[in-house]
């Protein structure tokens, strides 16, 4: 299956799929907290980027990666607005993912490699969905390897590529996650 064949096929499906470059891969249904975190990401980005040359897109925005692969992150930021009919987004600068247990290998291994292969992507942020924290992969330009940094509650995600900063706690507003140090017992 080619990327174009996948995009045509996926448009006719009831369930959401990504494309690993070879075959469609069903995307897991999320939890309410996953939805809250993804919504908060888009809200915080839009609030800070309003009036800039950046566009924030959510779950339905496809990113073309290596080979023919197409990924659908929870949020992304692009500076290259394409036609409304485009099925993959050009010029993606920052990508946000909130993996669930069934997709964590994909987010932590496969997508790290795939997003690193896209020269325009300078920052890949993977947010935890069971606790407050994230890992950000960043680089100064599209030819360098990623540098990973872990951030926790009380810290701030700095995204100089698009000129904003977001306190980590704001991504988790309204979630039912345990308080730091709460072992559930």
Coordinates of C-alpha atoms in Angstrom, one line a residue:
X1 CA 0.0 0.0 0.0
X2 CA 1.3 3.5 -0.8
X3 CA 0.8 6.6 1.2
X4 CA -1.9 7.8 -1.2
X5 CA -3.7 4.5 -1.2
X6 CA -3.6 4.5 2.6
X7 CA -5.0 8.1 2.7
X8 CA -7.9 7.1 0.3
X9 CA -8.6 3.9 2.3
X10 CA -8.4 5.6 5.7
X11 CA -10.9 8.3 4.7
X12 CA -13.6 5.6 4.2
X13 CA -13.0 3.9 7.6
X14 CA -15.1 4.3 10.8
X15 CA -12.0 3.7 13.0
X16 CA -8.8 5.9 13.0
X17 CA -5.6 4.5 11.6
X18 CA -2.0 5.5 11.1
X19 CA 0.2 4.1 8.4
X20 CA 3.6 2.6 9.2
X21 CA 4.7 2.7 5.6
X22 CA 3.6 -0.9 4.9
X23 CA 0.2 -1.4 6.4
X24 CA -2.6 0.5 8.3
X25 CA -2.3 0.4 12.1
X26 CA -5.4 0.9 14.2
X27 CA -5.2 3.7 16.7
X28 CA -6.4 2.8 20.2
X29 CA -9.4 4.5 21.8
X30 CA -8.3 7.0 24.4
X31 CA -9.3 7.6 27.9
X32 CA -11.0 10.8 29.2
X33 CA -7.7 11.9 30.7
X34 CA -6.0 11.3 27.4
X35 CA -8.6 13.5 25.7
X36 CA -8.2 16.2 28.4
X37 CA -4.5 16.3 28.0
X38 CA -4.7 16.5 24.2
X39 CA -7.3 19.2 24.5
X40 CA -5.1 21.2 26.9
X41 CA -2.1 20.9 24.6
X42 CA -4.1 22.5 21.7
X43 CA -5.7 25.1 24.0
X44 CA -2.4 26.2 25.5
X45 CA -0.6 26.3 22.2
X46 CA -3.4 28.3 20.5
X47 CA -3.6 30.8 23.4
X48 CA 0.1 31.5 23.2
X49 CA 0.5 31.4 19.4
X50 CA -2.6 33.6 18.4
X51 CA -1.5 36.2 15.9
X52 CA 1.8 34.4 15.1
X53 CA 2.8 32.7 11.8
X54 CA 2.2 29.3 13.5
X55 CA -0.8 27.1 13.1
X56 CA -1.9 24.5 15.7
X57 CA -3.6 21.4 14.5
X58 CA -5.0 18.4 16.4
X59 CA -5.7 14.7 16.1
X60 CA -6.8 14.7 12.4
X61 CA -3.6 16.3 11.1
X62 CA -1.4 13.8 9.4
X63 CA 2.4 14.0 9.4
X64 CA 4.3 12.3 6.5
X65 CA 7.4 10.7 8.0
X66 CA 10.0 8.2 6.6
X67 CA 9.1 6.0 3.6
X68 CA 5.3 6.3 3.1
X69 CA 4.4 6.4 6.8
X70 CA 1.7 8.8 8.1
X71 CA 1.3 9.6 11.8
X72 CA -1.5 11.4 13.6
X73 CA -0.1 13.1 16.7
X74 CA -2.3 14.6 19.4
X75 CA -1.2 18.0 18.4
X76 CA 1.3 19.7 16.1
X77 CA 2.6 23.2 15.2
X78 CA 3.4 24.2 11.6
X79 CA 4.5 27.4 10.0
X80 CA 3.6 26.2 6.4
X81 CA -0.1 26.4 6.0
X82 CA -1.1 24.2 3.1
X83 CA -4.4 24.0 1.2
X84 CA -7.4 22.8 3.3
X85 CA -7.6 19.7 1.1
X86 CA -4.1 18.5 2.0
X87 CA -4.1 15.2 3.8
X88 CA -0.6 15.6 5.4
X89 CA 0.6 18.8 6.9
X90 CA 3.8 20.5 5.5
X91 CA 6.4 22.3 7.6
X92 CA 5.7 20.7 10.9
X93 CA 8.0 22.2 13.6
X94 CA 6.7 20.7 16.9
X95 CA 4.9 17.4 17.5
X96 CA 3.0 16.3 20.7
X97 CA 2.0 12.8 21.5
X98 CA 0.2 11.3 24.5
X99 CA 0.8 7.6 24.2
X100 CA -1.4 5.0 25.9
X101 CA 0.0 1.7 27.1
X102 CA -0.8 0.0 23.8
X103 CA 1.1 2.6 21.7
X104 CA 4.0 3.5 24.0
X105 CA 6.5 1.4 22.0
X106 CA 5.4 3.2 18.9
X107 CA 5.7 6.6 20.5
X108 CA 9.0 6.0 22.3
X109 CA 10.9 4.1 19.6
X110 CA 9.3 4.1 16.1
X111 CA 8.0 7.7 16.1
X112 CA 11.2 9.1 17.7
X113 CA 13.1 7.7 14.7
X114 CA 10.4 8.7 12.2
X115 CA 10.0 12.3 13.4
X116 CA 13.8 12.7 13.6
X117 CA 13.9 11.9 9.9
X118 CA 11.7 14.9 9.1
X119 CA 14.1 17.9 8.9
X120 CA 11.4 20.5 9.8
X121 CA 10.5 18.8 13.1
X122 CA 12.8 20.4 15.7
X123 CA 10.9 19.3 18.9
X124 CA 9.0 16.1 19.7
X125 CA 7.1 16.1 23.1
X126 CA 5.9 12.9 24.6
X127 CA 3.5 13.5 27.5
X128 CA 2.8 10.9 30.2
X129 CA -0.9 10.0 30.5
X130 CA -0.8 8.3 34.0
X131 CA 1.3 11.0 35.8
X132 CA 2.4 14.6 35.3
X133 CA 5.6 14.7 33.3
X134 CA 7.0 14.6 29.8
X135 CA 10.1 14.0 27.7
X136 CA 11.0 16.4 25.0
X137 CA 13.3 15.6 22.2
X138 CA 14.8 18.7 20.6
X139 CA 17.5 19.8 18.2
X140 CA 18.7 23.1 16.8
X141 CA 18.3 22.0 13.1
X142 CA 16.9 19.1 11.1
X143 CA 20.3 17.5 10.6
X144 CA 21.3 17.0 14.3
X145 CA 20.4 14.1 16.5
X146 CA 17.8 14.6 19.2
X147 CA 18.7 15.7 22.8
X148 CA 16.2 14.3 25.3
X149 CA 15.1 16.2 28.4
X150 CA 12.6 15.0 31.1
X151 CA 10.3 17.6 32.8
X152 CA 8.0 17.1 35.7
X153 CA 5.3 19.1 37.5
X154 CA 6.5 22.5 38.6
X155 CA 8.8 22.9 35.5
X156 CA 8.2 24.7 32.3
X157 CA 8.4 23.5 28.7
X158 CA 10.3 26.0 26.7
X159 CA 9.8 25.9 22.9
X160 CA 12.1 28.5 21.5
X161 CA 11.5 27.4 17.9
X162 CA 8.0 29.0 18.2
X163 CA 8.8 31.5 21.0
X164 CA 6.6 30.2 23.8
X165 CA 6.8 28.6 27.3
X166 CA 4.1 26.4 28.9
X167 CA 4.1 25.3 32.6
X168 CA 3.9 21.4 32.6
X169 CA 0.9 21.5 35.0
X170 CA -1.2 23.3 32.4
X171 CA -1.2 20.3 30.2
X172 CA -2.8 18.2 33.0
X173 CA -5.5 20.7 34.1
X174 CA -8.8 18.9 34.9
X175 CA -7.3 15.4 34.8
X176 CA -7.9 12.7 37.5
X177 CA -4.2 11.9 37.9
X178 CA -2.8 11.2 41.4
X179 CA -1.0 14.0 43.2
X180 CA 2.8 13.7 43.2
X181 CA 4.0 11.3 45.8
X182 CA 0.6 9.6 46.0
X183 CA 1.3 5.9 45.7
X184 CA -2.4 5.1 45.6
X185 CA -2.3 3.3 49.0

